[in-house]
Tab-separated table of C-alpha atoms and ligand atoms in Angstrom:
chain	number	residue	atom	x	y	z
A	284	UNK	CA	-0.182	-0.293	-0.112
A	285	UNK	CA	1.424	3.424	-0.983
A	286	UNK	CA	1.240	6.439	1.599
A	287	UNK	CA	1.068	9.785	-0.347
A	288	UNK	CA	2.537	12.596	0.888
A	289	UNK	CA	-0.030	15.035	2.465
A	290	UNK	CA	0.436	17.612	-0.557
A	291	UNK	CA	-0.824	14.305	-2.579
A	292	UNK	CA	-3.784	13.807	-0.360
A	293	UNK	CA	-5.169	17.278	-0.445
A	294	UNK	CA	-5.501	17.401	-4.355
A	295	UNK	CA	-6.351	13.667	-4.171
A	296	UNK	CA	-9.443	14.036	-2.223
A	297	UNK	CA	-11.095	17.728	-2.663
A	298	UNK	CA	-14.462	16.402	-0.595
A	299	UNK	CA	-11.850	15.700	2.233
A	300	UNK	CA	-10.049	19.245	1.809
A	301	UNK	CA	-13.190	21.079	2.207
A	302	UNK	CA	-14.094	18.885	5.269
A	303	UNK	CA	-10.745	19.646	6.534
A	304	UNK	CA	-11.103	23.729	5.916
A	305	UNK	CA	-14.275	23.128	7.717
A	306	UNK	CA	-12.746	21.833	10.717
A	307	UNK	CA	-14.582	18.408	10.173
A	308	UNK	CA	-12.024	15.803	9.438
A	309	UNK	CA	-9.722	14.353	12.161
A	310	UNK	CA	-5.996	13.905	11.423
A	311	UNK	CA	-6.959	10.450	11.611
A	312	UNK	CA	-9.626	10.299	9.420
A	313	UNK	CA	-7.703	12.121	6.603
A	314	UNK	CA	-4.738	9.854	6.892
A	315	UNK	CA	-6.974	6.775	6.468
A	316	UNK	CA	-8.314	8.655	3.217
A	317	UNK	CA	-4.664	8.315	1.888
A	318	UNK	CA	-4.427	4.721	3.051
A	319	UNK	CA	-7.667	3.198	2.223
A	320	UNK	CA	-6.480	2.220	-1.451
A	321	UNK	CA	-5.663	-1.770	-1.332
A	322	UNK	CA	-2.669	-1.628	-3.956
A	323	UNK	CA	-0.006	0.859	-5.174
A	324	UNK	CA	-1.203	2.226	-8.525
A	325	UNK	CA	0.861	5.250	-8.782
A	326	UNK	CA	3.944	2.799	-9.938
A	327	UNK	CA	5.686	6.105	-10.444
A	328	UNK	CA	7.305	9.719	-10.138
A	329	UNK	CA	7.625	11.569	-6.410
A	330	UNK	CA	5.193	14.526	-6.976
A	331	UNK	CA	8.138	16.893	-7.061
A	332	UNK	CA	8.388	15.490	-10.390
A	333	UNK	CA	5.540	17.572	-11.714
A	334	UNK	CA	5.773	20.938	-12.635
A	335	UNK	CA	2.446	23.537	-11.704
A	336	UNK	CA	1.674	23.333	-15.695
A	337	UNK	CA	1.702	19.479	-15.478
A	338	UNK	CA	-0.545	19.803	-12.181
A	339	UNK	CA	-3.037	22.054	-13.923
A	340	UNK	CA	-3.082	20.283	-17.196
A	341	UNK	CA	-3.663	16.853	-15.443
A	342	UNK	CA	-6.793	18.408	-13.066
A	343	UNK	CA	-8.363	19.698	-16.443
A	344	UNK	CA	-7.589	16.087	-17.582
A	345	UNK	CA	-9.647	14.881	-14.719
A	346	UNK	CA	-12.730	17.516	-15.025
A	347	UNK	CA	-12.742	16.256	-18.582
A	348	UNK	CA	-13.252	12.504	-17.944
A	349	UNK	CA	-15.830	13.407	-15.340
A	350	UNK	CA	-18.193	14.548	-18.403
A	351	UNK	CA	-18.200	10.547	-19.260
A	352	UNK	CA	-19.820	9.737	-15.960
A	353	UNK	CA	-22.985	6.977	-16.379
A	354	UNK	CA	-21.893	6.157	-20.077
A	355	UNK	CA	-18.763	4.211	-20.258
A	356	UNK	CA	-19.111	1.445	-17.963
A	357	UNK	CA	-18.130	-1.249	-18.494
A	358	UNK	CA	-14.952	0.829	-19.549
A	359	UNK	CA	-13.285	3.497	-17.230
A	360	UNK	CA	-13.709	7.469	-17.173
A	361	UNK	CA	-10.872	8.825	-18.936
A	362	UNK	CA	-9.757	12.300	-20.018
A	363	UNK	CA	-6.909	13.380	-21.921
A	364	UNK	CA	-5.010	16.951	-22.623
A	365	UNK	CA	-2.401	17.726	-25.040
A	366	UNK	CA	-0.067	20.691	-24.349
A	367	UNK	CA	3.220	22.397	-25.719
A	368	UNK	CA	5.100	25.150	-24.309
A	369	UNK	CA	2.745	25.971	-21.553
A	370	UNK	CA	-0.487	25.789	-23.501
A	371	UNK	CA	-3.266	23.531	-24.214
A	372	UNK	CA	-3.565	22.410	-27.929
A	373	UNK	CA	-6.152	19.842	-27.677
A	374	UNK	CA	-8.385	17.825	-25.104
A	375	UNK	CA	-10.516	15.010	-25.055
A	376	UNK	CA	-12.589	12.414	-22.849
A	377	UNK	CA	-14.404	8.890	-23.460
A	378	UNK	CA	-17.469	9.961	-24.110
A	379	UNK	CA	-19.367	6.501	-24.098
A	380	UNK	CA	-19.105	2.937	-24.117
A	381	UNK	CA	-17.451	1.783	-27.711
A	382	UNK	CA	-16.767	5.668	-28.343
A	383	UNK	CA	-13.182	7.100	-28.989
A	384	UNK	CA	-11.086	6.275	-26.405
A	385	UNK	CA	-10.112	10.019	-24.623
A	386	UNK	CA	-6.728	9.987	-26.066
A	387	UNK	CA	-7.702	9.981	-29.380
A	388	UNK	CA	-10.116	12.506	-28.890
A	389	UNK	CA	-7.886	14.917	-27.766
A	390	UNK	CA	-5.419	14.109	-30.472
A	391	UNK	CA	-7.976	14.626	-33.279
A	392	UNK	CA	-8.980	17.935	-31.407
A	393	UNK	CA	-5.483	19.289	-32.108
A	394	UNK	CA	-5.564	18.361	-35.622
A	395	UNK	CA	-8.804	19.847	-36.098
A	396	UNK	CA	-7.596	22.883	-34.784
A	397	UNK	CA	-4.913	22.890	-37.563
A	398	UNK	CA	-1.771	21.811	-34.994
A	399	UNK	CA	0.538	19.458	-35.030
A	400	UNK	CA	0.698	17.082	-31.792
A	401	UNK	CA	4.733	16.584	-32.672
A	402	UNK	CA	7.317	17.567	-29.329
A	403	UNK	CA	3.931	17.803	-26.891
A	404	UNK	CA	3.293	16.451	-23.833
A	405	UNK	CA	-0.554	14.276	-23.448
A	406	UNK	CA	-1.684	14.033	-20.111
A	407	UNK	CA	-3.853	11.222	-19.526
A	408	UNK	CA	-5.730	9.926	-16.120
A	409	UNK	CA	-4.682	6.603	-17.189
A	410	UNK	CA	-2.544	4.340	-18.417
A	411	UNK	CA	-3.000	4.320	-22.769
A	412	UNK	CA	-4.411	0.629	-23.981
A	413	UNK	CA	-2.083	-1.191	-26.003
A	414	UNK	CA	-3.822	-4.274	-27.456
A	415	UNK	CA	-6.513	-5.579	-29.674
A	416	UNK	CA	-8.987	-8.280	-28.760
A	417	UNK	CA	-12.100	-9.706	-28.746
A	418	UNK	CA	-14.978	-7.032	-27.795
A	419	UNK	CA	-12.747	-4.235	-28.209
A	420	UNK	CA	-13.981	-1.415	-29.898
A	421	UNK	CA	-11.124	0.961	-30.495
A	422	UNK	CA	-7.649	0.333	-31.945
A	423	UNK	CA	-4.730	0.720	-29.247
A	424	UNK	CA	-4.043	4.148	-28.331
A	425	UNK	CA	-0.139	3.403	-27.847
A	426	UNK	CA	-0.258	2.782	-31.467
A	427	UNK	CA	-1.646	6.334	-32.204
A	428	UNK	CA	0.341	8.404	-29.651
A	429	UNK	CA	3.861	6.842	-31.088
A	430	UNK	CA	2.499	7.849	-34.287
A	431	UNK	CA	1.560	11.117	-33.237
A	432	UNK	CA	4.833	12.479	-32.628
A	433	UNK	CA	4.351	12.983	-28.793
A	434	UNK	CA	7.759	13.519	-26.651
A	435	UNK	CA	6.357	12.947	-23.399
A	436	UNK	CA	3.365	11.055	-21.733
A	437	UNK	CA	1.887	11.826	-18.086
A	438	UNK	CA	-0.508	9.235	-16.537
A	439	UNK	CA	-1.998	9.164	-13.131
A	440	UNK	CA	-2.930	5.709	-12.858
A	441	UNK	CA	-1.714	2.353	-14.566
A	442	UNK	CA	-4.886	0.365	-15.960
A	443	UNK	CA	-5.200	-2.467	-14.101
A	444	UNK	CA	-6.879	-4.533	-16.656
A	445	UNK	CA	-4.738	-7.702	-17.520
A	446	UNK	CA	-3.938	-6.755	-20.919
A	447	UNK	CA	-2.249	-3.476	-19.886
A	448	UNK	CA	-0.982	-3.355	-16.699
A	449	UNK	CA	2.234	-1.543	-17.367
A	450	UNK	CA	2.235	-2.845	-21.045
A	451	UNK	CA	1.035	0.580	-22.388
A	452	UNK	CA	3.910	2.517	-20.320
A	453	UNK	CA	6.384	-0.175	-21.769
A	454	UNK	CA	5.296	-0.017	-25.449
A	455	UNK	CA	5.530	3.981	-24.944
A	456	UNK	CA	8.976	3.779	-23.809
A	457	UNK	CA	10.156	1.473	-26.279
A	458	UNK	CA	9.508	3.855	-28.886
A	459	UNK	CA	11.361	6.322	-27.120
A	460	UNK	CA	8.645	8.693	-25.685
A	461	UNK	CA	8.865	9.413	-21.901
A	462	UNK	CA	6.972	8.408	-19.378
A	463	UNK	CA	5.945	9.541	-16.336
A	464	UNK	CA	3.155	8.102	-13.715
A	465	UNK	CA	1.605	8.904	-10.589
A	466	UNK	CA	0.348	12.152	-10.948
A	467	UNK	CA	-2.635	12.679	-8.543
A	468	UNK	CA	-2.642	8.586	-8.906
A	469	UNK	CA	-5.396	9.198	-5.650
A	470	UNK	CA	-7.825	11.165	-7.558
A	471	UNK	CA	-7.559	8.372	-10.443
A	472	UNK	CA	-8.624	5.799	-7.967
A	473	UNK	CA	-11.398	7.727	-6.609
A	474	UNK	CA	-12.437	8.606	-10.167
A	475	UNK	CA	-13.025	4.937	-11.614
A	476	UNK	CA	-13.785	3.211	-7.975
A	477	UNK	CA	-15.813	0.715	-9.684
A	478	UNK	CA	-13.269	-0.003	-12.850
A	479	UNK	CA	-10.875	-0.818	-10.262
A	480	UNK	CA	-12.648	-3.049	-7.953
A	481	UNK	CA	-14.050	-5.142	-11.007
A	482	UNK	CA	-10.327	-5.714	-12.082
A	483	UNK	CA	-9.338	-6.480	-8.846
A	484	UNK	CA	-12.232	-8.387	-6.974
A	485	UNK	CA	-13.757	-9.702	-10.208
A	486	UNK	CA	-17.133	-8.254	-8.969
A	487	UNK	CA	-18.881	-5.143	-9.068
A	488	UNK	CA	-18.394	-1.849	-6.873
A	489	UNK	CA	-20.872	-2.295	-4.246
A	490	UNK	CA	-22.062	0.899	-2.517
A	491	UNK	CA	-24.737	0.751	0.334
A	492	UNK	CA	-27.012	3.575	0.830
A	493	UNK	CA	-28.539	3.873	4.165
A	494	UNK	CA	-30.976	6.499	5.183
A	495	UNK	CA	-31.328	6.470	8.992
A	496	UNK	CA	-32.388	8.419	12.008
A	497	UNK	CA	-29.893	9.371	14.540
A	498	UNK	CA	-30.607	6.250	16.590
A	499	UNK	CA	-30.055	3.812	13.596
A	500	UNK	CA	-33.414	3.127	12.531
A	501	UNK	CA	-34.662	2.791	8.655
A	502	UNK	CA	-38.199	3.098	9.134
A	503	UNK	CA	-40.632	2.692	11.590
A	504	UNK	CA	-41.947	-0.529	13.003
A	505	UNK	CA	-44.920	-0.605	10.458
A	506	UNK	CA	-42.552	-0.408	7.860
A	507	UNK	CA	-43.272	3.303	7.295
A	508	UNK	CA	-40.192	4.911	5.805
A	509	UNK	CA	-40.776	7.574	3.860
A	510	UNK	CA	-39.306	10.101	4.275
A	511	UNK	CA	-36.569	9.704	6.885
A	512	UNK	CA	-34.435	12.205	4.971
A	513	UNK	CA	-35.386	15.411	3.213
A	514	UNK	CA	-35.391	16.602	-0.660
A	515	UNK	CA	-31.830	17.504	-0.802
A	516	UNK	CA	-30.603	13.999	0.254
A	517	UNK	CA	-32.844	12.536	-1.587
A	518	UNK	CA	-31.575	14.656	-5.057
A	519	UNK	CA	-28.008	13.184	-3.682
A	520	UNK	CA	-29.437	9.845	-3.843
A	521	UNK	CA	-30.748	10.253	-7.219
A	522	UNK	CA	-27.227	11.400	-8.339
A	523	UNK	CA	-25.531	8.425	-7.029
A	524	UNK	CA	-28.308	6.312	-9.058
A	525	UNK	CA	-27.058	8.076	-11.961
A	526	UNK	CA	-23.755	7.375	-11.614
A	527	UNK	CA	-24.505	3.631	-10.697
A	528	UNK	CA	-24.670	0.703	-13.238
A	529	UNK	CA	-27.301	-0.516	-11.011
A	530	UNK	CA	-29.120	-0.041	-7.594
A	531	UNK	CA	-30.455	-3.026	-5.865
A	532	UNK	CA	-33.179	-3.623	-3.291
A	533	UNK	CA	-34.726	-6.568	-1.334
A	534	UNK	CA	-38.517	-7.826	-1.951
A	535	UNK	CA	-39.340	-6.499	1.502
A	536	UNK	CA	-38.537	-3.120	0.363
A	537	UNK	CA	-40.465	-3.105	-3.041
A	538	UNK	CA	-43.574	-4.393	-0.519
A	539	UNK	CA	-43.094	-1.850	1.938
A	540	UNK	CA	-42.490	1.464	-0.472
A	541	UNK	CA	-43.069	0.812	-3.779
A	542	UNK	CA	-40.334	2.584	-5.182
A	543	UNK	CA	-39.522	3.414	-8.678
A	544	UNK	CA	-35.758	3.666	-8.248
A	545	UNK	CA	-35.375	6.005	-11.340
A	546	UNK	CA	-33.374	9.287	-11.571
A	547	UNK	CA	-35.730	12.343	-11.533
A	548	UNK	CA	-34.436	14.751	-8.912
A	549	UNK	CA	-30.708	15.011	-10.998
A	550	UNK	CA	-29.767	14.673	-14.206
A	551	UNK	CA	-28.552	10.781	-15.445
A	552	UNK	CA	-29.793	8.196	-17.222
A	553	UNK	CA	-31.652	5.607	-15.387
A	554	UNK	CA	-29.580	2.542	-13.869
A	555	UNK	CA	-30.524	-0.859	-14.300
A	556	UNK	CA	-33.056	-1.804	-11.307
A	557	UNK	CA	-32.372	-5.167	-9.411
A	558	UNK	CA	-34.539	-6.905	-6.953
A	559	UNK	CA	-33.648	-9.862	-4.813
A	560	UNK	CA	-37.180	-12.005	-4.958
A	561	UNK	CA	-36.097	-15.843	-4.291
A	562	UNK	CA	-39.704	-16.889	-5.395
A	563	UNK	CA	-41.029	-14.434	-7.330
A	564	UNK	CA	-43.597	-12.644	-5.218
A	565	UNK	CA	-43.791	-9.421	-5.933
A	566	UNK	CA	-47.360	-8.080	-6.425
A	567	UNK	CA	-48.249	-7.291	-10.583
A	568	UNK	CA	-49.154	-4.003	-9.115
A	569	UNK	CA	-45.507	-3.063	-8.496
A	570	UNK	CA	-44.281	0.312	-9.957
A	571	UNK	CA	-41.190	-1.466	-11.251
A	572	UNK	CA	-43.046	-3.985	-13.246
A	573	UNK	CA	-44.568	-1.082	-15.219
A	574	UNK	CA	-42.002	1.468	-15.918
A	575	UNK	CA	-41.484	2.705	-19.495
A	576	UNK	CA	-38.353	1.253	-19.372
A	577	UNK	CA	-39.198	-1.543	-17.732
A	578	UNK	CA	-36.474	-4.001	-19.550
A	579	UNK	CA	-34.306	-2.151	-16.953
A	580	UNK	CA	-36.123	-4.194	-14.031
A	581	UNK	CA	-33.764	-7.318	-13.443
A	582	UNK	CA	-35.928	-9.651	-11.092
A	583	UNK	CA	-33.270	-12.118	-9.569
A	584	UNK	CA	-34.753	-15.241	-8.603
A	585	UNK	CA	-34.049	-18.712	-7.377
A	586	UNK	CA	-33.087	-21.012	-10.338
A	587	UNK	CA	-36.052	-23.126	-9.236
A	588	UNK	CA	-38.656	-20.348	-8.899
A	589	UNK	CA	-42.065	-20.413	-10.323
A	590	UNK	CA	-41.361	-21.405	-14.293
A	591	UNK	CA	-44.836	-19.987	-15.464
A	592	UNK	CA	-44.315	-16.755	-13.279
A	593	UNK	CA	-40.693	-16.043	-14.772
A	594	UNK	CA	-42.281	-16.473	-18.260
A	595	UNK	CA	-45.170	-14.026	-17.263
A	596	UNK	CA	-42.903	-11.480	-15.779
A	597	UNK	CA	-40.912	-12.061	-19.328
A	598	UNK	CA	-44.108	-11.439	-21.319
A	599	UNK	CA	-44.473	-7.940	-19.685
A	600	UNK	CA	-40.690	-7.097	-20.939
A	601	UNK	CA	-39.257	-7.099	-17.368
A	602	UNK	CA	-36.010	-9.241	-17.166
A	603	UNK	CA	-35.648	-12.229	-15.027
A	604	UNK	CA	-32.241	-13.369	-13.666
A	605	UNK	CA	-32.545	-17.117	-12.253
A	606	UNK	CA	-29.192	-17.540	-9.843
A	607	UNK	CA	-28.752	-21.174	-8.028
A	608	UNK	CA	-29.627	-20.902	-4.570
A	609	UNK	CA	-28.574	-23.851	-2.065
A	610	UNK	CA	-31.229	-24.387	0.308
A	611	UNK	CA	-30.415	-24.138	3.991
A	612	UNK	CA	-30.524	-27.108	6.731
A	613	UNK	CA	-33.852	-27.118	6.926
A	614	UNK	CA	-34.388	-26.978	3.312
A	615	UNK	CA	-35.940	-24.057	2.858
A	616	UNK	CA	-34.224	-21.327	0.791
A	617	UNK	CA	-31.806	-18.811	2.380
A	618	UNK	CA	-32.189	-15.883	0.728
A	619	UNK	CA	-29.868	-15.243	-2.628
A	620	UNK	CA	-26.318	-16.159	-2.274
A	621	UNK	CA	-25.283	-12.712	-3.266
A	622	UNK	CA	-21.769	-13.640	-4.706
A	623	UNK	CA	-23.615	-15.516	-7.765
A	624	UNK	CA	-25.768	-12.505	-7.800
A	625	UNK	CA	-22.953	-10.360	-8.446
A	626	UNK	CA	-21.512	-12.185	-10.700
A	627	UNK	CA	-24.753	-12.683	-12.829
A	628	UNK	CA	-24.606	-8.569	-12.532
A	629	UNK	CA	-21.035	-8.861	-14.058
A	630	UNK	CA	-21.799	-10.652	-16.643
A	631	UNK	CA	-24.397	-8.177	-17.890
A	632	UNK	CA	-21.520	-5.662	-17.860
A	633	UNK	CA	-22.731	-4.066	-14.922
A	634	UNK	CA	-19.588	-2.468	-12.717
A	635	UNK	CA	-21.111	-0.822	-9.761
A	636	UNK	CA	-24.169	-1.518	-7.500
A	637	UNK	CA	-25.910	0.858	-5.357
A	638	UNK	CA	-27.592	-1.070	-2.866
A	639	UNK	CA	-30.572	0.734	-1.434
A	640	UNK	CA	-31.834	-1.840	1.142
A	641	UNK	CA	-33.801	-2.750	3.124
A	642	UNK	CA	-32.700	-4.411	6.248
A	643	UNK	CA	-32.000	-7.905	5.261
A	644	UNK	CA	-30.217	-6.913	2.312
A	645	UNK	CA	-28.093	-4.514	4.087
A	646	UNK	CA	-27.503	-7.190	6.507
A	647	UNK	CA	-26.408	-9.765	4.080
A	648	UNK	CA	-23.738	-7.480	1.865
A	649	UNK	CA	-22.288	-6.640	5.213
A	650	UNK	CA	-22.560	-9.871	6.549
A	651	UNK	CA	-20.955	-11.613	3.876
A	652	UNK	CA	-18.325	-8.857	3.362
A	653	UNK	CA	-19.409	-7.697	-0.095
A	654	UNK	CA	-19.704	-4.267	-0.097
A	655	UNK	CA	-16.785	-1.385	-0.812
A	656	UNK	CA	-18.233	1.475	0.224
A	657	UNK	CA	-20.814	2.786	2.966
A	658	UNK	CA	-22.755	5.773	2.325
A	659	UNK	CA	-25.432	6.926	5.448
A	660	UNK	CA	-27.935	9.662	5.478
A	661	UNK	CA	-28.085	10.606	8.862
A	662	UNK	CA	-31.477	12.463	9.931
A	663	UNK	CA	-32.177	14.378	12.946
A	664	UNK	CA	-34.760	12.020	14.072
A	665	UNK	CA	-35.030	9.677	16.632
A	666	UNK	CA	-37.385	6.717	16.109
A	667	UNK	CA	-37.030	4.504	19.361
A	668	UNK	CA	-38.422	0.990	18.467
A	669	UNK	CA	-38.124	0.698	14.625
A	670	UNK	CA	-36.473	-1.245	12.145
A	671	UNK	CA	-32.967	-1.300	12.434
A	672	UNK	CA	-30.530	-0.985	9.603
A	673	UNK	CA	-28.719	-3.815	9.960
A	674	UNK	CA	-29.348	-6.977	12.179
A	675	UNK	CA	-29.298	-10.669	12.273
A	676	UNK	CA	-25.031	-10.608	13.055
A	677	UNK	CA	-23.105	-10.089	16.235
A	678	UNK	CA	-19.559	-8.674	16.373
A	679	UNK	CA	-18.636	-10.680	19.595
A	680	UNK	CA	-16.554	-7.450	21.012
A	681	UNK	CA	-15.969	-3.767	19.953
A	682	UNK	CA	-13.190	-4.532	18.384
A	683	UNK	CA	-14.065	-7.117	15.982
A	684	UNK	CA	-17.104	-4.992	14.784
A	685	UNK	CA	-17.027	-3.760	11.358
A	686	UNK	CA	-14.300	-0.941	11.173
A	687	UNK	CA	-14.846	1.407	8.068
A	688	UNK	CA	-11.570	3.528	6.620
A	689	UNK	CA	-11.075	6.672	4.999
A	690	UNK	CA	-14.152	7.989	6.709
A	691	UNK	CA	-15.691	11.717	5.849
A	692	UNK	CA	-18.791	13.734	6.912
A	693	UNK	CA	-20.558	16.141	4.643
A	694	UNK	CA	-23.638	18.397	5.405
A	695	UNK	CA	-26.564	17.773	3.180
A	696	UNK	CA	-29.392	19.539	4.249
A	697	UNK	CA	-30.331	18.543	7.821
A	698	UNK	CA	-28.484	15.424	7.038
A	699	UNK	CA	-25.267	14.289	7.894
A	700	UNK	CA	-23.757	11.796	5.205
A	701	UNK	CA	-21.261	9.496	6.524
A	702	UNK	CA	-18.969	7.717	4.546
A	703	UNK	CA	-16.609	5.042	4.512
A	704	UNK	CA	-15.013	2.308	3.246
A	705	UNK	CA	-14.449	-1.766	3.516
A	706	UNK	CA	-10.792	-2.026	4.451
A	707	UNK	CA	-9.782	-5.126	3.213
A	708	UNK	CA	-7.480	-7.466	5.114
A	709	UNK	CA	-5.872	-9.403	2.138
A	710	UNK	CA	-3.301	-6.657	1.107
B	876	NAP	N1	-34.440	3.957	5.333
B	876	NAP	C1	-33.614	3.155	3.915
B	876	NAP	O1	-32.451	3.310	4.019
B	876	NAP	C2	-34.792	2.041	3.894
B	876	NAP	C3	-34.304	1.553	2.438
B	876	NAP	C4	-34.576	0.674	2.070
B	876	NAP	C5	-35.884	0.212	2.762
B	876	NAP	N2	-36.279	0.242	4.131
B	876	NAP	C6	-37.213	-0.279	4.762
B	876	NAP	O2	-36.805	-1.339	5.056
B	876	NAP	C7	-37.808	-1.969	5.264
B	876	NAP	C8	-37.562	-3.148	4.622
B	876	NAP	O3	-36.363	-4.362	4.840
B	876	NAP	P1	-36.512	-5.750	4.831
B	876	NAP	O4	-35.581	-6.276	5.794
B	876	NAP	O5	-38.214	-6.118	5.392
B	876	NAP	O6	-36.684	-6.104	3.298
B	876	NAP	P2	-35.394	-6.242	2.227
B	876	NAP	O7	-34.171	-6.173	3.078
B	876	NAP	O8	-35.813	-4.842	1.341
B	876	NAP	O9	-35.849	-7.362	1.669
B	876	NAP	C9	-35.734	-8.613	2.329
B	876	NAP	C10	-35.946	-10.030	1.101
B	876	NAP	O10	-35.226	-9.878	-0.094
B	876	NAP	C11	-35.049	-11.126	-0.405
B	876	NAP	N3	-33.545	-11.777	-0.335
B	876	NAP	C12	-33.021	-12.066	-1.482
B	876	NAP	N4	-32.234	-12.671	-1.209
B	876	NAP	C13	-31.704	-12.036	0.066
B	876	NAP	C14	-30.277	-12.140	0.853
B	876	NAP	N5	-29.283	-12.871	0.248
B	876	NAP	N6	-30.684	-11.063	1.899
B	876	NAP	C15	-31.330	-10.781	2.478
B	876	NAP	N7	-32.834	-10.519	1.544
B	876	NAP	C16	-32.852	-11.462	0.330
B	876	NAP	C17	-35.729	-12.059	0.793
B	876	NAP	O11	-37.374	-12.225	0.351
B	876	NAP	P3	-37.149	-13.854	-0.546
B	876	NAP	O12	-36.823	-14.479	0.249
B	876	NAP	O13	-38.799	-13.936	-0.840
B	876	NAP	O14	-36.385	-13.683	-1.624
B	876	NAP	C18	-36.066	-11.495	2.054
B	876	NAP	O15	-37.242	-11.445	2.664
B	876	NAP	C19	-39.049	-1.471	4.905
B	876	NAP	O16	-39.381	-0.927	6.028
B	876	NAP	C20	-38.426	-0.624	3.966
B	876	NAP	O17	-39.265	0.769	4.013
B	876	NAP	C21	-35.471	1.539	4.178
């Protein structure tokens, strides 16, 4: 694990920096923010090796990369800038899956402006790709860069994709191009957390989103949960949805809330909506089954669920995804096993899943350790007896309780948004 300098931490985590300025982030949590990533992905030069102009150009490349948010998956977000003699000549970003890569966009922009990229520097948020292969839509960027006359390439992160992972850098160096990596590496990890998680863990990035009262309840005892948080928090949730490939809830949440799980309070396209419903027992009247884009509603059920019901749902235009669910010792189904559920979602190109509840689902993901980030909206209400956010497992001691890393807090309306990351022990 790489420990970056304090300067790198500041530029890598602008939200944390704001918190620090507001006095809301402790030194310990700021440090863990730097430590949260589970592998050394900078692979590169010390921070001092980069000029102020280098930093400016790479920052620009990052803001360009974000323009592709919600549209590039399963590809990463990438931005690129071409500059020479302190002047930006062209810029680009990966706009959507299957489209031109950021490097090509940026180099094309230079040519379109009637300029030549010869002797320039190319700033890329991610290592340029260097392979052709099955399912790849674009030619290798390294060949394009080599042919363009670029003299130096700066990258934030090495691409962990097994077909790249340092090979892109080597291909450029073999052609005599200077390569410097590691500029804003932490920021790059944050930008492409879903892409990196998939490359490292072979499953989608899982973010658990909980709206709870101060005393940890997600609904009243009768199941009523509307609304624990105010509109400003719900807008933020819609933004999160727009950035996720899929949202996921349990059958109990659909029965209690009848949610649409669409993006209405923010800009962005609707993600896939996955519901875990082993026995296909949702009522026909559930809103999720009648939305205009209902093919995006994905009912995940046990492989031996009622075949007729499966067909009826498919005839309605809803997607049904059966997964093999082993019975528990009593012979009855024990809920869908989450690893195969996530594998089935991966096979459909899903790289990030926003888990929206309820208690049973939050508890299972936490218990099985199949999560990466926890985002808890804490509302200034006290419920007393109610439905807790998680239950069904118990840490023996406080020391053995699940401990989050890289925690941060942000105020949204009257809520506190508390976020933290899974601390993996396998690195
Ligand atoms: N405030 C919030 O953030 C929030 C968010 C969402 C929901 N809620 C509230 O939470 C309550 C619902 O929670 P809930 O626990 O009753 O329902 P839930 O967690 O939404 O759904 C649980 C159901 O999902 C199915 N399931 C399939 N695989 C599972 C697995 N591996 N682990 C767990 N469940 C699995 C099971 O039904 P089958 O066995 O039939 O498949 C299970 O009964 C409602 O009151 C709702 O309003 C609050």
